[in-house]
Coordinates of C-alpha atoms and ligand atoms in Angstrom, one line a residue:
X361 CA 116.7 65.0 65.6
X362 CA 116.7 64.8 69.4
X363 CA 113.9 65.1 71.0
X364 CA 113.8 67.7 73.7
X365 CA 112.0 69.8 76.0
X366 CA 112.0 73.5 76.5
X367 CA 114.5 73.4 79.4
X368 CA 117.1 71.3 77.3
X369 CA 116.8 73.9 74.3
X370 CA 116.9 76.5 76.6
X371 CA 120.4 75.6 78.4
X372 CA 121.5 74.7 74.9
X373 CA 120.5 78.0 73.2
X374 CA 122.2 80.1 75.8
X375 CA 122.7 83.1 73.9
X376 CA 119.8 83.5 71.6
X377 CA 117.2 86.4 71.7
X378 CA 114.6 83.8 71.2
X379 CA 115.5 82.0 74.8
X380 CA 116.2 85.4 76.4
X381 CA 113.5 87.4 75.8
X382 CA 111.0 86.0 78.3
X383 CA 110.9 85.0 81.7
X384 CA 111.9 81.0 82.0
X385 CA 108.3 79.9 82.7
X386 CA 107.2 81.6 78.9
X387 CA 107.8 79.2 75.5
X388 CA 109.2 81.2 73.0
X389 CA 107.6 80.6 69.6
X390 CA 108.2 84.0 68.0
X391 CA 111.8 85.1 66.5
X392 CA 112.5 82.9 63.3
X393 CA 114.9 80.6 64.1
X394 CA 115.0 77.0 64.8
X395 CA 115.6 75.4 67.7
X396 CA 116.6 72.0 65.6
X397 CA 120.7 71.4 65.2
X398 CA 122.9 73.1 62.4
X399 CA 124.2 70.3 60.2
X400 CA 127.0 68.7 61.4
X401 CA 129.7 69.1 58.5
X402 CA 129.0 72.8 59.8
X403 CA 129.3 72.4 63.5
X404 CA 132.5 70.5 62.7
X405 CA 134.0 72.4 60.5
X406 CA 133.3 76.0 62.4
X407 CA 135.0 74.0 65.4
X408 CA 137.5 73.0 63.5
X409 CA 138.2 76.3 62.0
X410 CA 137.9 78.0 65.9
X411 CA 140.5 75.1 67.5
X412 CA 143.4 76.7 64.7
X413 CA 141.9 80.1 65.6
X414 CA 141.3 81.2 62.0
X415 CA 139.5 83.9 62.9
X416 CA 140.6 86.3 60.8
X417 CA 139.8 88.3 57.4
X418 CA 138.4 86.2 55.4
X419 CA 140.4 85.5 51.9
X420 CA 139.5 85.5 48.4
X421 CA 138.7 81.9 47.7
X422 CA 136.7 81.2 50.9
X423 CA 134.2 84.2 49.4
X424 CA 134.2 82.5 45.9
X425 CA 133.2 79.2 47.3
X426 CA 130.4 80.4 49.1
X427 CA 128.7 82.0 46.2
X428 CA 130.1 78.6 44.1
X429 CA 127.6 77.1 46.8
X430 CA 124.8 78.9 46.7
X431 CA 124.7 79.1 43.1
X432 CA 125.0 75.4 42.2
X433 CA 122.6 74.5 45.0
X434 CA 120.1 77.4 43.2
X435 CA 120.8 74.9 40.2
X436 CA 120.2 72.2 41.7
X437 CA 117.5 72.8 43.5
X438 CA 115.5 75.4 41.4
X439 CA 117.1 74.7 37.4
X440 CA 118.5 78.4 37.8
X441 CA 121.7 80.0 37.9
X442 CA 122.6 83.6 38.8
X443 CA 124.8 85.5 36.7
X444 CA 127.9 85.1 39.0
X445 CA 129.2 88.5 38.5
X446 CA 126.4 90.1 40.0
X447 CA 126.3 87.8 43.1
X448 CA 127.1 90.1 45.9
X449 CA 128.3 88.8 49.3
X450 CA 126.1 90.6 52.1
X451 CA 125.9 90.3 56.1
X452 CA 122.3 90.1 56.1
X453 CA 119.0 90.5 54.1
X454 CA 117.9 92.8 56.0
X455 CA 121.0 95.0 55.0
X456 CA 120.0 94.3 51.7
X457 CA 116.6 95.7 52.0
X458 CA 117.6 98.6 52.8
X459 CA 120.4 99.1 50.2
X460 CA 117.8 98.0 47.7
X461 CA 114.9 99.8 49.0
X462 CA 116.7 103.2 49.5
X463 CA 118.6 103.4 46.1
X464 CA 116.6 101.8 43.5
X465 CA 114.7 105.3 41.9
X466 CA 111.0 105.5 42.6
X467 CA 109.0 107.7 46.1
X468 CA 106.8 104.7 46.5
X469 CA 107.7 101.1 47.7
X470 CA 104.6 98.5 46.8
X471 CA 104.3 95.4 49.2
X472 CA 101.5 92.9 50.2
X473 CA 100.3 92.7 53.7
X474 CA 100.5 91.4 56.4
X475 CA 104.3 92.0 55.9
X476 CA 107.7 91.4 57.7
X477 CA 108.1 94.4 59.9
X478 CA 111.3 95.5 58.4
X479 CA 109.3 96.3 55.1
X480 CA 108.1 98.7 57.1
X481 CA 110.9 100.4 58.8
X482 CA 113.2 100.2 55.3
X483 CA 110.3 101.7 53.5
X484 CA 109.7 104.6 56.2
X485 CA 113.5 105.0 57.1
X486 CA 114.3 105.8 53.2
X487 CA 111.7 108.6 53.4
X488 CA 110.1 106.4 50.7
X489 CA 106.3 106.3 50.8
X490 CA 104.4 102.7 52.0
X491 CA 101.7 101.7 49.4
X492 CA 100.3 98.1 50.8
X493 CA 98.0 95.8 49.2
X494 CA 96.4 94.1 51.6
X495 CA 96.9 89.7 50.9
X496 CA 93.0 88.3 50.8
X497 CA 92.5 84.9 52.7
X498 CA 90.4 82.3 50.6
X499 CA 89.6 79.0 51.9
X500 CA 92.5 79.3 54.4
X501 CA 95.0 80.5 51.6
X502 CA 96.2 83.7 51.4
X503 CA 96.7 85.4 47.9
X504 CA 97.6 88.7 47.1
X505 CA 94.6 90.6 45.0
X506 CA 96.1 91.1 41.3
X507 CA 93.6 93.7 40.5
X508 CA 94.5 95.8 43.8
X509 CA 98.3 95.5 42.9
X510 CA 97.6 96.6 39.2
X511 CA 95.5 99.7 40.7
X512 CA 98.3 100.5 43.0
X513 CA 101.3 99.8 40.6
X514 CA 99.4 102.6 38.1
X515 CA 99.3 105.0 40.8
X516 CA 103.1 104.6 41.2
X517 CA 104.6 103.9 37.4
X518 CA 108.4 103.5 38.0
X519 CA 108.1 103.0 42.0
X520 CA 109.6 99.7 43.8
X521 CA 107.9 96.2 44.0
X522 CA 108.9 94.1 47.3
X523 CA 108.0 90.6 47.1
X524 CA 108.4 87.7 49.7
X525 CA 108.0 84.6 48.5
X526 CA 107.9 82.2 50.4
X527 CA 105.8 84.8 52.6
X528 CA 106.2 85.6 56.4
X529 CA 103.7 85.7 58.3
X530 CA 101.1 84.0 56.1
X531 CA 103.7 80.8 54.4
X532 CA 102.1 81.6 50.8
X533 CA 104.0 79.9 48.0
X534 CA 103.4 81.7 44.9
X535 CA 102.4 79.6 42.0
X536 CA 103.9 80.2 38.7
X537 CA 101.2 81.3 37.1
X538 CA 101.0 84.2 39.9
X539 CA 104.2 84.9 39.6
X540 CA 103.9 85.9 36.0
X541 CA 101.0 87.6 36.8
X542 CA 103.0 89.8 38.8
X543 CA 106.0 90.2 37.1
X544 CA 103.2 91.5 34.6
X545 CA 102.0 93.7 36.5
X546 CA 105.6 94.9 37.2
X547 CA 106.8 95.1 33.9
X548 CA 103.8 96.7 32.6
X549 CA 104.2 99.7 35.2
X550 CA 107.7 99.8 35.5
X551 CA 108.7 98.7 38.5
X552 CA 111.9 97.8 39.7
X553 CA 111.3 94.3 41.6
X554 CA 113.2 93.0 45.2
X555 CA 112.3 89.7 45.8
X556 CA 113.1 88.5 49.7
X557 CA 113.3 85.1 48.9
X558 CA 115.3 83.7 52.5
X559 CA 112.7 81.1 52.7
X560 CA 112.8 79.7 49.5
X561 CA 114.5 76.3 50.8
X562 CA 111.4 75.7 53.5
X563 CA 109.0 75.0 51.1
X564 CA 106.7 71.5 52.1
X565 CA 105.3 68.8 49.9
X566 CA 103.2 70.3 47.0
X567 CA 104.8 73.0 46.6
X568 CA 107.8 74.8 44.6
X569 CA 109.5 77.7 44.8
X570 CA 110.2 79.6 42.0
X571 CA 112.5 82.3 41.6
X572 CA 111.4 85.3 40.7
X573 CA 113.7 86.1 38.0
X574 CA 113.8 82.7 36.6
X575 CA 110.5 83.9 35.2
X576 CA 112.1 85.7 32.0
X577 CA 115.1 87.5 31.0
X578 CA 112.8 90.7 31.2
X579 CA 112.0 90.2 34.8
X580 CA 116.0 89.3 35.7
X581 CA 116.6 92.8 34.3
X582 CA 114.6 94.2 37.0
X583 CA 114.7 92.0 39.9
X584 CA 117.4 92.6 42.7
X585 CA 117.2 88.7 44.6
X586 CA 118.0 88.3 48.1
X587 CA 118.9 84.8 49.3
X588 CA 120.9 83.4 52.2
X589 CA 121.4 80.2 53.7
X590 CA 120.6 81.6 57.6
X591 CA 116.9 79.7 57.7
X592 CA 117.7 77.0 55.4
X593 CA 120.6 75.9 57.7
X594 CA 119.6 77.9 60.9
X595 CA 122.9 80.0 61.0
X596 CA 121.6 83.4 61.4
X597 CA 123.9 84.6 64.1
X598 CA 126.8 83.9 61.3
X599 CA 125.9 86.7 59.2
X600 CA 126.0 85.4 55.7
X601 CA 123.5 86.2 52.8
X602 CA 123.6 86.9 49.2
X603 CA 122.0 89.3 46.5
X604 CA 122.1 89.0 42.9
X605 CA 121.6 92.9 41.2
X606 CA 121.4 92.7 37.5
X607 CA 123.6 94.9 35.2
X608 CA 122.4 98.1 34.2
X609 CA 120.3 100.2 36.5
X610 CA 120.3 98.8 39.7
X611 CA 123.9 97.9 39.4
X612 CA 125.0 100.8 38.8
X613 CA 123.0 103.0 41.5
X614 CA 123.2 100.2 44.0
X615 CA 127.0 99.9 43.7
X616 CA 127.7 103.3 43.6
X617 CA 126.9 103.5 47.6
X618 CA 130.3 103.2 49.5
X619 CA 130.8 100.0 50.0
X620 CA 132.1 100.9 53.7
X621 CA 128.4 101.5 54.4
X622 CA 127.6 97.5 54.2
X623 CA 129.4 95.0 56.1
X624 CA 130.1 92.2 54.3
X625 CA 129.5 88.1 55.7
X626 CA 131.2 86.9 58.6
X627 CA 134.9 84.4 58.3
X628 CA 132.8 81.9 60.1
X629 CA 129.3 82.6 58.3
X630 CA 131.2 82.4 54.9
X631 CA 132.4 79.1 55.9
X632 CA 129.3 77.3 57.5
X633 CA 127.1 78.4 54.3
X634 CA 129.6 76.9 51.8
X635 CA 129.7 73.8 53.4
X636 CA 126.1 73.2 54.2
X637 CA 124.8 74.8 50.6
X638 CA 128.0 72.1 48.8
X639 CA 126.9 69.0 51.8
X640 CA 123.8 69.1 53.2
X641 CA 120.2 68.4 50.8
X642 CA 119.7 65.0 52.9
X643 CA 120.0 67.4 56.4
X644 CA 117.3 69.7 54.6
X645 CA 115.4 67.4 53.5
X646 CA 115.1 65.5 57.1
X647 CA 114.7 68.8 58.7
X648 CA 111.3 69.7 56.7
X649 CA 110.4 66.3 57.4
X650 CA 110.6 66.7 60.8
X651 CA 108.4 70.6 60.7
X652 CA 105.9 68.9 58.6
X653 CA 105.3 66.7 61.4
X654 CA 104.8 69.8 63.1
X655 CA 102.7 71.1 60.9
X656 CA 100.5 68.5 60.7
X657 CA 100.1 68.5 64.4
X658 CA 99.1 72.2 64.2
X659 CA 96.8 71.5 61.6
X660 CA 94.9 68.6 63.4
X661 CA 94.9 70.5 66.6
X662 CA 93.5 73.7 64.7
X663 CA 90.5 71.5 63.3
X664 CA 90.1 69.8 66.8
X665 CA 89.8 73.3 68.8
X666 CA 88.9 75.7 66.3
X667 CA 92.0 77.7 66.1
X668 CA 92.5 79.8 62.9
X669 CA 95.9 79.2 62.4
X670 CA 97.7 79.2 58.9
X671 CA 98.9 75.9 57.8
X672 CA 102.2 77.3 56.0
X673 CA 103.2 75.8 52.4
X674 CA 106.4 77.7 53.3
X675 CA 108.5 79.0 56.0
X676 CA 107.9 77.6 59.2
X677 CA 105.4 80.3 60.7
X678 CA 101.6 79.9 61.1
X679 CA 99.7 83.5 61.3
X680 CA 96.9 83.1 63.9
X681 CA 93.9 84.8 63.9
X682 CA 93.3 85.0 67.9
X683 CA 90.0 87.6 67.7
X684 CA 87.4 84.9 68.9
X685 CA 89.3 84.7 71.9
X686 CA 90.7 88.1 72.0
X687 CA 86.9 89.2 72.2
X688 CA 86.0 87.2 75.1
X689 CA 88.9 88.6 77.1
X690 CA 90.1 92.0 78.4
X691 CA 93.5 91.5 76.5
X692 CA 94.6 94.4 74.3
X693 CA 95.9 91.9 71.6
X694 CA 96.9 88.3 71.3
X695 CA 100.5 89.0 72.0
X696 CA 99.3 89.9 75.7
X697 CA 96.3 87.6 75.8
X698 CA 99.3 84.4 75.0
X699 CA 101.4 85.8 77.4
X700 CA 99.7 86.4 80.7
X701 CA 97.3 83.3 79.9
X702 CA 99.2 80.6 78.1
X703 CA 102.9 81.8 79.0
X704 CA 103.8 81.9 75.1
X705 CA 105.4 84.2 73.5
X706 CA 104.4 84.3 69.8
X707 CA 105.2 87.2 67.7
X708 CA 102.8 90.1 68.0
X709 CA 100.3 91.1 64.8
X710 CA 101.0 94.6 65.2
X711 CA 104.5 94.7 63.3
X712 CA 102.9 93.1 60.6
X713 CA 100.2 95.2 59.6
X714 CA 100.1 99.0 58.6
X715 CA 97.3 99.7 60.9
X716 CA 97.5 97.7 63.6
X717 CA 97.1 93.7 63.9
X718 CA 95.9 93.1 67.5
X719 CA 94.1 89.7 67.3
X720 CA 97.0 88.0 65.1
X721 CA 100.0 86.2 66.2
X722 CA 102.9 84.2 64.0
X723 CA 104.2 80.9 65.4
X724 CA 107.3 79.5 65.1
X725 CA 107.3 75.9 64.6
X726 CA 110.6 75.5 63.9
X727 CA 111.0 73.5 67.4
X728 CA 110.7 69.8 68.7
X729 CA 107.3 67.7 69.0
X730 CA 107.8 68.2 72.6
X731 CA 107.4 71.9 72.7
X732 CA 104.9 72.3 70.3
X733 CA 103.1 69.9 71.9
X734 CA 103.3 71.7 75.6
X735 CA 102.4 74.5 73.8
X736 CA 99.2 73.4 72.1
X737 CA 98.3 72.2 75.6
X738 CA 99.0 75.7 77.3
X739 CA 96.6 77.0 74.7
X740 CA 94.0 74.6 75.2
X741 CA 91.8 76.5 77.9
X742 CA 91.8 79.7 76.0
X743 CA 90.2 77.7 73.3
X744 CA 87.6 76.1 75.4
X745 CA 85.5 78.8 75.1
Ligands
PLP1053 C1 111.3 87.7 54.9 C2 112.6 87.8 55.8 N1 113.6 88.5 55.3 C3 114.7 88.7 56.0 C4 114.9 88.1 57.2 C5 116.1 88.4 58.0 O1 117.3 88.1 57.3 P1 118.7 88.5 57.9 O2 118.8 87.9 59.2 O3 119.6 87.9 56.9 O4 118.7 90.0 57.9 C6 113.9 87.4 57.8 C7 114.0 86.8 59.1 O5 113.1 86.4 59.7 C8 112.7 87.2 57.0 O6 111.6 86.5 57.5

């Protein structure tokens, strides 16, 4: 990876909302994206693909080797294969959220919280009710309470069950044996499951991600999977993602929305996620090496200054909790407080709580040592209390 400061990746990442957002003296740390490189068989072949302007629909077999990709690399990587009839091509997760979210049957959609602030607006915008169980933090990890989820799942037999796993904000991994436990909990209230698992490929040393229905045939038969390749590979801005929907229920209600209504993957997003998911374990695998090393810097510079700042076993976010500081400042939340005092712009706690998250933040520290290293050292004399 080259190594480079925030003026470089700003010149370089001309056209991203993360670069764009702020005035030029402000580090952005908040969107998720990376500021690392795409893998090169990608940038290569997208450039290739531009210089013979073959720009346009996309055909048949470049569809089928993207989800050939992602479904050996699923293999590969986590011993489980998708039924490859019910792999659908999407544009985004997000998209599939709301597809999910709005025509699986049920009033009430259960998530844990802190959430990713679309939860909230798929939920709301589907005139679907919002039932959160609130994650508990115990030494440092955040889990979600089994007994809570079992007390809200009874409450709403037959609702919707919206996992994220890896989680954003708080990088949880589930273990297996909580994953079963709340698949249980799932099965045993009948609840149709969607499991946003984007992150599943930034997952650090020991940890594994599992996917949800790899658990049993029973849970497959209720679990719509989301997947994509736009953090593994940073390609976002390509618009290329993937859900599996088992047959039967969710097949057939989820299809039966005009398919005009979604917008299918991008030529160019098509073609940079079969690549990368058929080429490029050894870029992944340098990549994480390179955000554990920030990671670790986060986590000795937490210990050294106090800072409560998740270390992530997933994802490439830490969720701060900023309320020491907050307190002894006239801030009205840590978003503001980072702004007008450190010029950072994390991603504000509010969107990822139901009522109200004012003293967190989520990091991004998907960038180089340099940045994150300028901006632990902008934070440094809010922390010198
Ligand atoms: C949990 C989660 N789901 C979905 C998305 C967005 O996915 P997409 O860009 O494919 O809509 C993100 C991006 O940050 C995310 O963190």
């Amino acid at each position: 990876m080259p190594e480079e400061g925030s003026e470089e990746i700003r010149q370089r990442r001309r056209h991203s909302i993360k670069w764009n957002n702020y005035p030029n003296d402000t580090i952005p740390l908040w969107v998720a994206d990376m500021d690392l490189f795409a893998p090169t068989s990608v940038t290569s072949v997208l450039s290739e693909a531009i210089r013979r302007s073959d720009l346009g629909y996309p055909s048949k077999e470049l569809y089928d080797s993207y989800l050939d990709a992602i479904n050996r690399w699923t293999k590969r990587r986590f011993g489980y294969l998708y039924e490859r009839e019910n792999l659908e091509p999407i544009g985004d997760i997000v998209q599939a959220i709301y597809w999910a979210v709005s025509t699986l049957p049920g009033n009430a959609v259960i998530f844990a919280s802190p959430a990713y602030p679309p939860f909230f607006r798929s939920v709301r915008e589907s005139k679907k009710d919002i039932v959160t169980t609130e994650m508990q933090q115990i030494d440092g990890v955040f889990r979600i309470d089994i007994d809570d989820l079992e007390e809200k799942a009874l409450h709403n037999r037959g609702s919707i069950l919206l996992l994220c796993n890896p989680h954003n904000p708080t990088g949880r991994v589930l273990e297996e044996e909580e994953l079963k436990e709340i698949t249980d909990v799932a099965i045993e209230n009948d609840l149709w499951i969607i499991s946003d698992e984007i992150h599943r490929d930034i997952v650090f040393d020991g940890h594994r991600h599992i996917p949800t229905a790899s658990i049993s045939p029973q849970v497959a038969q209720r679990t719509v999977s989301l997947i994509s390749g736009s953090k593994t590979f940073n390609l976002a801005g390509l618009h290329a993602a993937a859900l599996h929907i088992p047959s039967g229920t969710p097949s057939e209600l989820m299809r039966s929305i005009p398919k005009g209504l979604l917008s299918g993957p991008s030529s160019l997003g098509l073609l940079a996620g079969a690549t990368a998911f058929e080429n490029e374990e050894a870029w992944l695998s340098q990549t994480l090496n390179y955000i554990d090393d920030n990671r670790k810097l986060l986590a000795e510079f937490a210990g050294e200054y106090d800072l409560r700042a998740t270390i992530p076993q997933g994802t490439y976010m830490s969720w701060i909790d900023f309320a020491p500081q907050l307190q002894s400042s006239q801030a009205e939340s840590a978003h503001r407080l980072l702004l007008d005092r450190a010029r950072l712009a994390l991603s504000s706690g509010e969107e990822f709580l139901p009522q109200g998250g004012t003293p967190y933040a989520r990091m991004n520290l998907a960038t180089s040592h340099q940045v994150l290293k300028e901006s632990l050292d902008r934070l440094k004399p809010l922390l010198h209390t």
